[in-house]
Amino acid sequence: MNTERLYRVLLEPHISEKVSILGDESNQYAFKVARDATKAEIKAAVEKIFSVNVEGVSTLNVRGKVKRSWRGVSRKKNWKKAYVRVATGQELDYMVTD
């Protein structure tokens, strides 16, 4: 795969209470990814950027929230989330990359 494309697949880590619990219990991490990214591209990107072995990738499309105010109705953008399971004994450090 194209190296430049791999760096555009992962947009940012998704940090929440649920993801923190998943990281401790089952060695899973979550990322916001490009909407057209495939599971194979996500796996390759995480393995290249963080130098870990990825065991599995699950993806889901998140619908943007509808916001209502006295001015009218607006909607946040839809986005894609990926849960990545890394091999036992390995972990991701978001602050340190290659």
PDB file of N, CA and C in Angstrom:
ATOM      1  N   MET A   1       0.832  -1.189   0.000  1.00  0.00           N
ATOM      2  CA  MET A   1       0.000   0.000   0.000  1.00  0.00           C
ATOM      3  C   MET A   1       0.872   1.246   0.000  1.00  0.00           C
ATOM      4  N   ASN A   2       0.313   2.314  -0.474  1.00  0.00           N
ATOM      5  CA  ASN A   2       1.012   3.582  -0.554  1.00  0.00           C
ATOM      6  C   ASN A   2       1.255   4.130   0.860  1.00  0.00           C
ATOM      7  N   THR A   3       2.505   4.468   1.169  1.00  0.00           N
ATOM      8  CA  THR A   3       2.859   4.959   2.501  1.00  0.00           C
ATOM      9  C   THR A   3       2.145   6.261   2.822  1.00  0.00           C
ATOM     10  N   GLU A   4       2.018   7.131   1.848  1.00  0.00           N
ATOM     11  CA  GLU A   4       1.327   8.407   2.065  1.00  0.00           C
ATOM     12  C   GLU A   4      -0.136   8.179   2.440  1.00  0.00           C
ATOM     13  N   ARG A   5      -0.771   7.209   1.814  1.00  0.00           N
ATOM     14  CA  ARG A   5      -2.167   6.886   2.122  1.00  0.00           C
ATOM     15  C   ARG A   5      -2.298   6.365   3.562  1.00  0.00           C
ATOM     16  N   LEU A   6      -1.342   5.560   4.007  1.00  0.00           N
ATOM     17  CA  LEU A   6      -1.409   5.008   5.364  1.00  0.00           C
ATOM     18  C   LEU A   6      -1.387   6.105   6.425  1.00  0.00           C
ATOM     19  N   TYR A   7      -0.648   7.171   6.163  1.00  0.00           N
ATOM     20  CA  TYR A   7      -0.590   8.266   7.128  1.00  0.00           C
ATOM     21  C   TYR A   7      -1.861   9.118   7.107  1.00  0.00           C
ATOM     22  N   ARG A   8      -2.680   9.010   6.056  1.00  0.00           N
ATOM     23  CA  ARG A   8      -3.933   9.755   5.994  1.00  0.00           C
ATOM     24  C   ARG A   8      -5.125   8.959   6.516  1.00  0.00           C
ATOM     25  N   VAL A   9      -4.928   7.671   6.747  1.00  0.00           N
ATOM     26  CA  VAL A   9      -6.030   6.819   7.198  1.00  0.00           C
ATOM     27  C   VAL A   9      -6.417   7.149   8.637  1.00  0.00           C
ATOM     28  N   LEU A  10      -5.441   7.205   9.548  1.00  0.00           N
ATOM     29  CA  LEU A  10      -5.716   7.504  10.957  1.00  0.00           C
ATOM     30  C   LEU A  10      -5.788   9.009  11.141  1.00  0.00           C
ATOM     31  N   LEU A  11      -6.920   9.509  11.610  1.00  0.00           N
ATOM     32  CA  LEU A  11      -7.075  10.944  11.804  1.00  0.00           C
ATOM     33  C   LEU A  11      -6.670  11.366  13.204  1.00  0.00           C
ATOM     34  N   GLU A  12      -7.161  10.647  14.225  1.00  0.00           N
ATOM     35  CA  GLU A  12      -6.812  10.968  15.606  1.00  0.00           C
ATOM     36  C   GLU A  12      -7.268   9.831  16.505  1.00  0.00           C
ATOM     37  N   PRO A  13      -6.645   9.688  17.677  1.00  0.00           N
ATOM     38  CA  PRO A  13      -7.151   8.688  18.615  1.00  0.00           C
ATOM     39  C   PRO A  13      -8.470   9.154  19.213  1.00  0.00           C
ATOM     40  N   HIS A  14      -9.356   8.222  19.461  1.00  0.00           N
ATOM     41  CA  HIS A  14     -10.639   8.539  20.082  1.00  0.00           C
ATOM     42  C   HIS A  14     -10.539   8.110  21.538  1.00  0.00           C
ATOM     43  N   ILE A  15     -10.535   9.068  22.440  1.00  0.00           N
ATOM     44  CA  ILE A  15     -10.336   8.776  23.853  1.00  0.00           C
ATOM     45  C   ILE A  15     -11.639   9.032  24.604  1.00  0.00           C
ATOM     46  N   SER A  16     -12.114   7.997  25.284  1.00  0.00           N
ATOM     47  CA  SER A  16     -13.330   8.100  26.090  1.00  0.00           C
ATOM     48  C   SER A  16     -13.201   7.119  27.247  1.00  0.00           C
ATOM     49  N   GLU A  17     -14.164   7.169  28.146  1.00  0.00           N
ATOM     50  CA  GLU A  17     -14.146   6.256  29.285  1.00  0.00           C
ATOM     51  C   GLU A  17     -14.281   4.808  28.823  1.00  0.00           C
ATOM     52  N   LYS A  18     -15.140   4.574  27.854  1.00  0.00           N
ATOM     53  CA  LYS A  18     -15.329   3.219  27.331  1.00  0.00           C
ATOM     54  C   LYS A  18     -14.043   2.680  26.721  1.00  0.00           C
ATOM     55  N   VAL A  19     -13.339   3.499  25.958  1.00  0.00           N
ATOM     56  CA  VAL A  19     -12.106   3.067  25.312  1.00  0.00           C
ATOM     57  C   VAL A  19     -11.021   2.802  26.353  1.00  0.00           C
ATOM     58  N   SER A  20     -10.983   3.585  27.412  1.00  0.00           N
ATOM     59  CA  SER A  20     -10.011   3.362  28.479  1.00  0.00           C
ATOM     60  C   SER A  20     -10.235   2.002  29.138  1.00  0.00           C
ATOM     61  N   ILE A  21     -11.488   1.648  29.364  1.00  0.00           N
ATOM     62  CA  ILE A  21     -11.808   0.351  29.960  1.00  0.00           C
ATOM     63  C   ILE A  21     -11.442  -0.778  29.001  1.00  0.00           C
ATOM     64  N   LEU A  22     -11.747  -0.611  27.707  1.00  0.00           N
ATOM     65  CA  LEU A  22     -11.384  -1.622  26.708  1.00  0.00           C
ATOM     66  C   LEU A  22      -9.877  -1.804  26.627  1.00  0.00           C
ATOM     67  N   GLY A  23      -9.123  -0.718  26.742  1.00  0.00           N
ATOM     68  CA  GLY A  23      -7.673  -0.805  26.699  1.00  0.00           C
ATOM     69  C   GLY A  23      -7.120  -1.618  27.848  1.00  0.00           C
ATOM     70  N   ASP A  24      -7.695  -1.444  29.033  1.00  0.00           N
ATOM     71  CA  ASP A  24      -7.231  -2.190  30.197  1.00  0.00           C
ATOM     72  C   ASP A  24      -7.646  -3.654  30.152  1.00  0.00           C
ATOM     73  N   GLU A  25      -8.879  -3.920  29.743  1.00  0.00           N
ATOM     74  CA  GLU A  25      -9.412  -5.279  29.799  1.00  0.00           C
ATOM     75  C   GLU A  25      -9.030  -6.145  28.602  1.00  0.00           C
ATOM     76  N   SER A  26      -9.119  -5.599  27.395  1.00  0.00           N
ATOM     77  CA  SER A  26      -8.934  -6.457  26.221  1.00  0.00           C
ATOM     78  C   SER A  26      -7.924  -5.921  25.211  1.00  0.00           C
ATOM     79  N   ASN A  27      -7.098  -4.970  25.616  1.00  0.00           N
ATOM     80  CA  ASN A  27      -6.005  -4.477  24.766  1.00  0.00           C
ATOM     81  C   ASN A  27      -6.531  -3.893  23.448  1.00  0.00           C
ATOM     82  N   GLN A  28      -7.622  -3.117  23.514  1.00  0.00           N
ATOM     83  CA  GLN A  28      -8.196  -2.488  22.339  1.00  0.00           C
ATOM     84  C   GLN A  28      -8.056  -0.974  22.436  1.00  0.00           C
ATOM     85  N   TYR A  29      -7.892  -0.350  21.284  1.00  0.00           N
ATOM     86  CA  TYR A  29      -7.782   1.099  21.183  1.00  0.00           C
ATOM     87  C   TYR A  29      -8.715   1.579  20.078  1.00  0.00           C
ATOM     88  N   ALA A  30      -9.130   2.838  20.154  1.00  0.00           N
ATOM     89  CA  ALA A  30     -10.067   3.374  19.166  1.00  0.00           C
ATOM     90  C   ALA A  30      -9.450   4.576  18.451  1.00  0.00           C
ATOM     91  N   PHE A  31      -9.793   4.718  17.181  1.00  0.00           N
ATOM     92  CA  PHE A  31      -9.307   5.816  16.355  1.00  0.00           C
ATOM     93  C   PHE A  31     -10.440   6.378  15.512  1.00  0.00           C
ATOM     94  N   LYS A  32     -10.387   7.680  15.260  1.00  0.00           N
ATOM     95  CA  LYS A  32     -11.196   8.252  14.194  1.00  0.00           C
ATOM     96  C   LYS A  32     -10.400   8.015  12.923  1.00  0.00           C
ATOM     97  N   VAL A  33     -11.063   7.483  11.912  1.00  0.00           N
ATOM     98  CA  VAL A  33     -10.374   7.145  10.671  1.00  0.00           C
ATOM     99  C   VAL A  33     -11.088   7.791   9.490  1.00  0.00           C
ATOM    100  N   ALA A  34     -10.431   7.791   8.349  1.00  0.00           N
ATOM    101  CA  ALA A  34     -11.027   8.331   7.127  1.00  0.00           C
ATOM    102  C   ALA A  34     -12.269   7.520   6.784  1.00  0.00           C
ATOM    103  N   ARG A  35     -13.291   8.182   6.261  1.00  0.00           N
ATOM    104  CA  ARG A  35     -14.566   7.509   5.991  1.00  0.00           C
ATOM    105  C   ARG A  35     -14.457   6.435   4.916  1.00  0.00           C
ATOM    106  N   ASP A  36     -13.449   6.536   4.033  1.00  0.00           N
ATOM    107  CA  ASP A  36     -13.293   5.538   2.980  1.00  0.00           C
ATOM    108  C   ASP A  36     -12.219   4.502   3.307  1.00  0.00           C
ATOM    109  N   ALA A  37     -11.727   4.483   4.551  1.00  0.00           N
ATOM    110  CA  ALA A  37     -10.670   3.551   4.946  1.00  0.00           C
ATOM    111  C   ALA A  37     -11.224   2.138   5.097  1.00  0.00           C
ATOM    112  N   THR A  38     -10.429   1.157   4.678  1.00  0.00           N
ATOM    113  CA  THR A  38     -10.803  -0.239   4.839  1.00  0.00           C
ATOM    114  C   THR A  38     -10.102  -0.818   6.061  1.00  0.00           C
ATOM    115  N   LYS A  39     -10.570  -1.992   6.506  1.00  0.00           N
ATOM    116  CA  LYS A  39      -9.956  -2.636   7.665  1.00  0.00           C
ATOM    117  C   LYS A  39      -8.490  -2.971   7.403  1.00  0.00           C
ATOM    118  N   ALA A  40      -8.170  -3.394   6.186  1.00  0.00           N
ATOM    119  CA  ALA A  40      -6.785  -3.729   5.843  1.00  0.00           C
ATOM    120  C   ALA A  40      -5.899  -2.487   5.907  1.00  0.00           C
ATOM    121  N   GLU A  41      -6.392  -1.358   5.427  1.00  0.00           N
ATOM    122  CA  GLU A  41      -5.616  -0.112   5.488  1.00  0.00           C
ATOM    123  C   GLU A  41      -5.412   0.341   6.934  1.00  0.00           C
ATOM    124  N   ILE A  42      -6.435   0.215   7.759  1.00  0.00           N
ATOM    125  CA  ILE A  42      -6.329   0.616   9.160  1.00  0.00           C
ATOM    126  C   ILE A  42      -5.302  -0.262   9.874  1.00  0.00           C
ATOM    127  N   LYS A  43      -5.364  -1.559   9.624  1.00  0.00           N
ATOM    128  CA  LYS A  43      -4.406  -2.483  10.238  1.00  0.00           C
ATOM    129  C   LYS A  43      -2.982  -2.148   9.822  1.00  0.00           C
ATOM    130  N   ALA A  44      -2.759  -1.929   8.537  1.00  0.00           N
ATOM    131  CA  ALA A  44      -1.426  -1.609   8.040  1.00  0.00           C
ATOM    132  C   ALA A  44      -0.921  -0.284   8.612  1.00  0.00           C
ATOM    133  N   ALA A  45      -1.802   0.705   8.730  1.00  0.00           N
ATOM    134  CA  ALA A  45      -1.406   2.011   9.254  1.00  0.00           C
ATOM    135  C   ALA A  45      -0.998   1.924  10.719  1.00  0.00           C
ATOM    136  N   VAL A  46      -1.769   1.223  11.536  1.00  0.00           N
ATOM    137  CA  VAL A  46      -1.444   1.097  12.960  1.00  0.00           C
ATOM    138  C   VAL A  46      -0.146   0.314  13.140  1.00  0.00           C
ATOM    139  N   GLU A  47       0.030  -0.751  12.376  1.00  0.00           N
ATOM    140  CA  GLU A  47       1.263  -1.535  12.484  1.00  0.00           C
ATOM    141  C   GLU A  47       2.479  -0.724  12.077  1.00  0.00           C
ATOM    142  N   LYS A  48       2.358   0.101  11.036  1.00  0.00           N
ATOM    143  CA  LYS A  48       3.496   0.892  10.574  1.00  0.00           C
ATOM    144  C   LYS A  48       3.798   2.052  11.521  1.00  0.00           C
ATOM    145  N   ILE A  49       2.787   2.777  11.956  1.00  0.00           N
ATOM    146  CA  ILE A  49       3.013   3.978  12.756  1.00  0.00           C
ATOM    147  C   ILE A  49       3.436   3.639  14.185  1.00  0.00           C
ATOM    148  N   PHE A  50       2.799   2.629  14.798  1.00  0.00           N
ATOM    149  CA  PHE A  50       3.057   2.334  16.201  1.00  0.00           C
ATOM    150  C   PHE A  50       3.952   1.117  16.424  1.00  0.00           C
ATOM    151  N   SER A  51       4.352   0.414  15.376  1.00  0.00           N
ATOM    152  CA  SER A  51       5.226  -0.762  15.459  1.00  0.00           C
ATOM    153  C   SER A  51       4.686  -1.820  16.420  1.00  0.00           C
ATOM    154  N   VAL A  52       3.439  -2.218  16.207  1.00  0.00           N
ATOM    155  CA  VAL A  52       2.796  -3.272  17.000  1.00  0.00           C
ATOM    156  C   VAL A  52       2.168  -4.285  16.049  1.00  0.00           C
ATOM    157  N   ASN A  53       1.788  -5.440  16.590  1.00  0.00           N
ATOM    158  CA  ASN A  53       1.078  -6.446  15.809  1.00  0.00           C
ATOM    159  C   ASN A  53      -0.415  -6.299  16.086  1.00  0.00           C
ATOM    160  N   VAL A  54      -1.198  -6.108  15.037  1.00  0.00           N
ATOM    161  CA  VAL A  54      -2.648  -5.944  15.170  1.00  0.00           C
ATOM    162  C   VAL A  54      -3.311  -7.294  14.961  1.00  0.00           C
ATOM    163  N   GLU A  55      -4.157  -7.689  15.925  1.00  0.00           N
ATOM    164  CA  GLU A  55      -4.868  -8.959  15.824  1.00  0.00           C
ATOM    165  C   GLU A  55      -6.212  -8.813  15.138  1.00  0.00           C
ATOM    166  N   GLY A  56      -6.872  -7.655  15.287  1.00  0.00           N
ATOM    167  CA  GLY A  56      -8.170  -7.482  14.669  1.00  0.00           C
ATOM    168  C   GLY A  56      -8.595  -6.033  14.608  1.00  0.00           C
ATOM    169  N   VAL A  57      -9.477  -5.729  13.656  1.00  0.00           N
ATOM    170  CA  VAL A  57      -9.994  -4.377  13.481  1.00  0.00           C
ATOM    171  C   VAL A  57     -11.507  -4.468  13.312  1.00  0.00           C
ATOM    172  N   SER A  58     -12.229  -3.654  14.073  1.00  0.00           N
ATOM    173  CA  SER A  58     -13.676  -3.518  13.915  1.00  0.00           C
ATOM    174  C   SER A  58     -13.974  -2.060  13.593  1.00  0.00           C
ATOM    175  N   THR A  59     -14.851  -1.841  12.642  1.00  0.00           N
ATOM    176  CA  THR A  59     -15.176  -0.462  12.264  1.00  0.00           C
ATOM    177  C   THR A  59     -16.667  -0.223  12.406  1.00  0.00           C
ATOM    178  N   LEU A  60     -17.020   1.051  12.594  1.00  0.00           N
ATOM    179  CA  LEU A  60     -18.416   1.439  12.606  1.00  0.00           C
ATOM    180  C   LEU A  60     -18.530   2.879  12.160  1.00  0.00           C
ATOM    181  N   ASN A  61     -19.643   3.178  11.513  1.00  0.00           N
ATOM    182  CA  ASN A  61     -19.931   4.533  11.071  1.00  0.00           C
ATOM    183  C   ASN A  61     -20.771   5.219  12.135  1.00  0.00           C
ATOM    184  N   VAL A  62     -20.307   6.379  12.598  1.00  0.00           N
ATOM    185  CA  VAL A  62     -20.994   7.123  13.646  1.00  0.00           C
ATOM    186  C   VAL A  62     -21.766   8.246  12.978  1.00  0.00           C
ATOM    187  N   ARG A  63     -23.042   8.326  13.270  1.00  0.00           N
ATOM    188  CA  ARG A  63     -23.869   9.393  12.706  1.00  0.00           C
ATOM    189  C   ARG A  63     -23.674  10.663  13.505  1.00  0.00           C
ATOM    190  N   GLY A  64     -23.616  11.789  12.806  1.00  0.00           N
ATOM    191  CA  GLY A  64     -23.459  13.071  13.470  1.00  0.00           C
ATOM    192  C   GLY A  64     -24.689  13.445  14.271  1.00  0.00           C
ATOM    193  N   LYS A  65     -24.468  14.108  15.393  1.00  0.00           N
ATOM    194  CA  LYS A  65     -25.580  14.504  16.256  1.00  0.00           C
ATOM    195  C   LYS A  65     -26.336  15.681  15.657  1.00  0.00           C
ATOM    196  N   VAL A  66     -27.629  15.711  15.919  1.00  0.00           N
ATOM    197  CA  VAL A  66     -28.462  16.829  15.501  1.00  0.00           C
ATOM    198  C   VAL A  66     -28.520  17.824  16.652  1.00  0.00           C
ATOM    199  N   LYS A  67     -28.185  19.066  16.387  1.00  0.00           N
ATOM    200  CA  LYS A  67     -28.208  20.113  17.403  1.00  0.00           C
ATOM    201  C   LYS A  67     -29.356  21.070  17.099  1.00  0.00           C
ATOM    202  N   ARG A  68     -30.154  21.354  18.112  1.00  0.00           N
ATOM    203  CA  ARG A  68     -31.278  22.275  17.939  1.00  0.00           C
ATOM    204  C   ARG A  68     -31.064  23.489  18.833  1.00  0.00           C
ATOM    205  N   SER A  69     -31.328  24.636  18.296  1.00  0.00           N
ATOM    206  CA  SER A  69     -31.261  25.868  19.079  1.00  0.00           C
ATOM    207  C   SER A  69     -32.350  26.808  18.571  1.00  0.00           C
ATOM    208  N   TRP A  70     -32.410  27.973  19.138  1.00  0.00           N
ATOM    209  CA  TRP A  70     -33.440  28.912  18.712  1.00  0.00           C
ATOM    210  C   TRP A  70     -33.178  29.419  17.294  1.00  0.00           C
ATOM    211  N   ARG A  71     -31.956  29.243  16.793  1.00  0.00           N
ATOM    212  CA  ARG A  71     -31.632  29.655  15.419  1.00  0.00           C
ATOM    213  C   ARG A  71     -32.079  28.634  14.380  1.00  0.00           C
ATOM    214  N   GLY A  72     -32.264  27.414  14.811  1.00  0.00           N
ATOM    215  CA  GLY A  72     -32.661  26.382  13.863  1.00  0.00           C
ATOM    216  C   GLY A  72     -31.993  25.064  14.198  1.00  0.00           C
ATOM    217  N   VAL A  73     -31.902  24.207  13.208  1.00  0.00           N
ATOM    218  CA  VAL A  73     -31.355  22.872  13.394  1.00  0.00           C
ATOM    219  C   VAL A  73     -30.065  22.757  12.592  1.00  0.00           C
ATOM    220  N   SER A  74     -29.039  22.212  13.210  1.00  0.00           N
ATOM    221  CA  SER A  74     -27.791  21.933  12.498  1.00  0.00           C
ATOM    222  C   SER A  74     -27.374  20.504  12.816  1.00  0.00           C
ATOM    223  N   ARG A  75     -26.461  19.986  12.041  1.00  0.00           N
ATOM    224  CA  ARG A  75     -26.046  18.605  12.212  1.00  0.00           C
ATOM    225  C   ARG A  75     -24.530  18.514  12.142  1.00  0.00           C
ATOM    226  N   LYS A  76     -23.945  17.745  13.055  1.00  0.00           N
ATOM    227  CA  LYS A  76     -22.504  17.475  13.024  1.00  0.00           C
ATOM    228  C   LYS A  76     -22.214  16.484  11.902  1.00  0.00           C
ATOM    229  N   LYS A  77     -20.973  16.424  11.474  1.00  0.00           N
ATOM    230  CA  LYS A  77     -20.604  15.521  10.387  1.00  0.00           C
ATOM    231  C   LYS A  77     -20.603  14.069  10.853  1.00  0.00           C
ATOM    232  N   ASN A  78     -20.927  13.170   9.933  1.00  0.00           N
ATOM    233  CA  ASN A  78     -20.785  11.747  10.184  1.00  0.00           C
ATOM    234  C   ASN A  78     -19.299  11.399  10.146  1.00  0.00           C
ATOM    235  N   TRP A  79     -18.883  10.367  10.898  1.00  0.00           N
ATOM    236  CA  TRP A  79     -17.483   9.969  10.914  1.00  0.00           C
ATOM    237  C   TRP A  79     -17.375   8.475  11.150  1.00  0.00           C
ATOM    238  N   LYS A  80     -16.188   7.951  10.958  1.00  0.00           N
ATOM    239  CA  LYS A  80     -15.966   6.516  11.076  1.00  0.00           C
ATOM    240  C   LYS A  80     -15.010   6.249  12.230  1.00  0.00           C
ATOM    241  N   LYS A  81     -15.335   5.224  13.025  1.00  0.00           N
ATOM    242  CA  LYS A  81     -14.520   4.857  14.179  1.00  0.00           C
ATOM    243  C   LYS A  81     -14.006   3.444  13.981  1.00  0.00           C
ATOM    244  N   ALA A  82     -12.769   3.187  14.408  1.00  0.00           N
ATOM    245  CA  ALA A  82     -12.190   1.852  14.311  1.00  0.00           C
ATOM    246  C   ALA A  82     -11.674   1.422  15.677  1.00  0.00           C
ATOM    247  N   TYR A  83     -12.064   0.222  16.097  1.00  0.00           N
ATOM    248  CA  TYR A  83     -11.507  -0.398  17.294  1.00  0.00           C
ATOM    249  C   TYR A  83     -10.415  -1.355  16.844  1.00  0.00           C
ATOM    250  N   VAL A  84      -9.219  -1.203  17.404  1.00  0.00           N
ATOM    251  CA  VAL A  84      -8.064  -2.002  17.001  1.00  0.00           C
ATOM    252  C   VAL A  84      -7.597  -2.816  18.194  1.00  0.00           C
ATOM    253  N   ARG A  85      -7.493  -4.136  18.013  1.00  0.00           N
ATOM    254  CA  ARG A  85      -6.977  -5.013  19.068  1.00  0.00           C
ATOM    255  C   ARG A  85      -5.522  -5.357  18.741  1.00  0.00           C
ATOM    256  N   VAL A  86      -4.629  -5.055  19.679  1.00  0.00           N
ATOM    257  CA  VAL A  86      -3.211  -5.352  19.476  1.00  0.00           C
ATOM    258  C   VAL A  86      -2.851  -6.630  20.223  1.00  0.00           C
ATOM    259  N   ALA A  87      -1.710  -7.201  19.870  1.00  0.00           N
ATOM    260  CA  ALA A  87      -1.276  -8.462  20.459  1.00  0.00           C
ATOM    261  C   ALA A  87      -1.063  -8.321  21.960  1.00  0.00           C
ATOM    262  N   THR A  88      -1.198  -9.429  22.661  1.00  0.00           N
ATOM    263  CA  THR A  88      -1.028  -9.443  24.106  1.00  0.00           C
ATOM    264  C   THR A  88       0.392  -9.014  24.472  1.00  0.00           C
ATOM    265  N   GLY A  89       0.488  -8.151  25.462  1.00  0.00           N
ATOM    266  CA  GLY A  89       1.801  -7.672  25.912  1.00  0.00           C
ATOM    267  C   GLY A  89       2.265  -6.408  25.213  1.00  0.00           C
ATOM    268  N   GLN A  90       1.551  -5.965  24.188  1.00  0.00           N
ATOM    269  CA  GLN A  90       1.905  -4.740  23.478  1.00  0.00           C
ATOM    270  C   GLN A  90       0.889  -3.663  23.805  1.00  0.00           C
ATOM    271  N   GLU A  91       1.325  -2.419  23.705  1.00  0.00           N
ATOM    272  CA  GLU A  91       0.402  -1.311  23.923  1.00  0.00           C
ATOM    273  C   GLU A  91       0.794  -0.149  23.037  1.00  0.00           C
ATOM    274  N   LEU A  92      -0.160   0.750  22.807  1.00  0.00           N
ATOM    275  CA  LEU A  92       0.075   1.929  21.986  1.00  0.00           C
ATOM    276  C   LEU A  92       0.365   3.119  22.880  1.00  0.00           C
ATOM    277  N   ASP A  93       1.361   3.885  22.487  1.00  0.00           N
ATOM    278  CA  ASP A  93       1.639   5.144  23.173  1.00  0.00           C
ATOM    279  C   ASP A  93       1.379   6.243  22.156  1.00  0.00           C
ATOM    280  N   TYR A  94       0.306   7.036  22.381  1.00  0.00           N
ATOM    281  CA  TYR A  94      -0.100   8.033  21.415  1.00  0.00           C
ATOM    282  C   TYR A  94       0.907   9.160  21.275  1.00  0.00           C
ATOM    283  N   MET A  95       1.727   9.384  22.278  1.00  0.00           N
ATOM    284  CA  MET A  95       2.660  10.506  22.251  1.00  0.00           C
ATOM    285  C   MET A  95       3.958  10.192  21.522  1.00  0.00           C
ATOM    286  N   VAL A  96       4.321   8.914  21.435  1.00  0.00           N
ATOM    287  CA  VAL A  96       5.586   8.538  20.823  1.00  0.00           C
ATOM    288  C   VAL A  96       5.300   7.747  19.554  1.00  0.00           C
ATOM    289  N   THR A  97       5.816   8.227  18.410  1.00  0.00           N
ATOM    290  CA  THR A  97       5.669   7.506  17.149  1.00  0.00           C
ATOM    291  C   THR A  97       7.033   7.453  16.474  1.00  0.00           C
ATOM    292  N   ASP A  98       7.116   6.663  15.406  1.00  0.00           N
ATOM    293  CA  ASP A  98       8.382   6.521  14.677  1.00  0.00           C
ATOM    294  C   ASP A  98       8.810   7.819  14.039  1.00  0.00           C
TER     295      ASP A  98
END
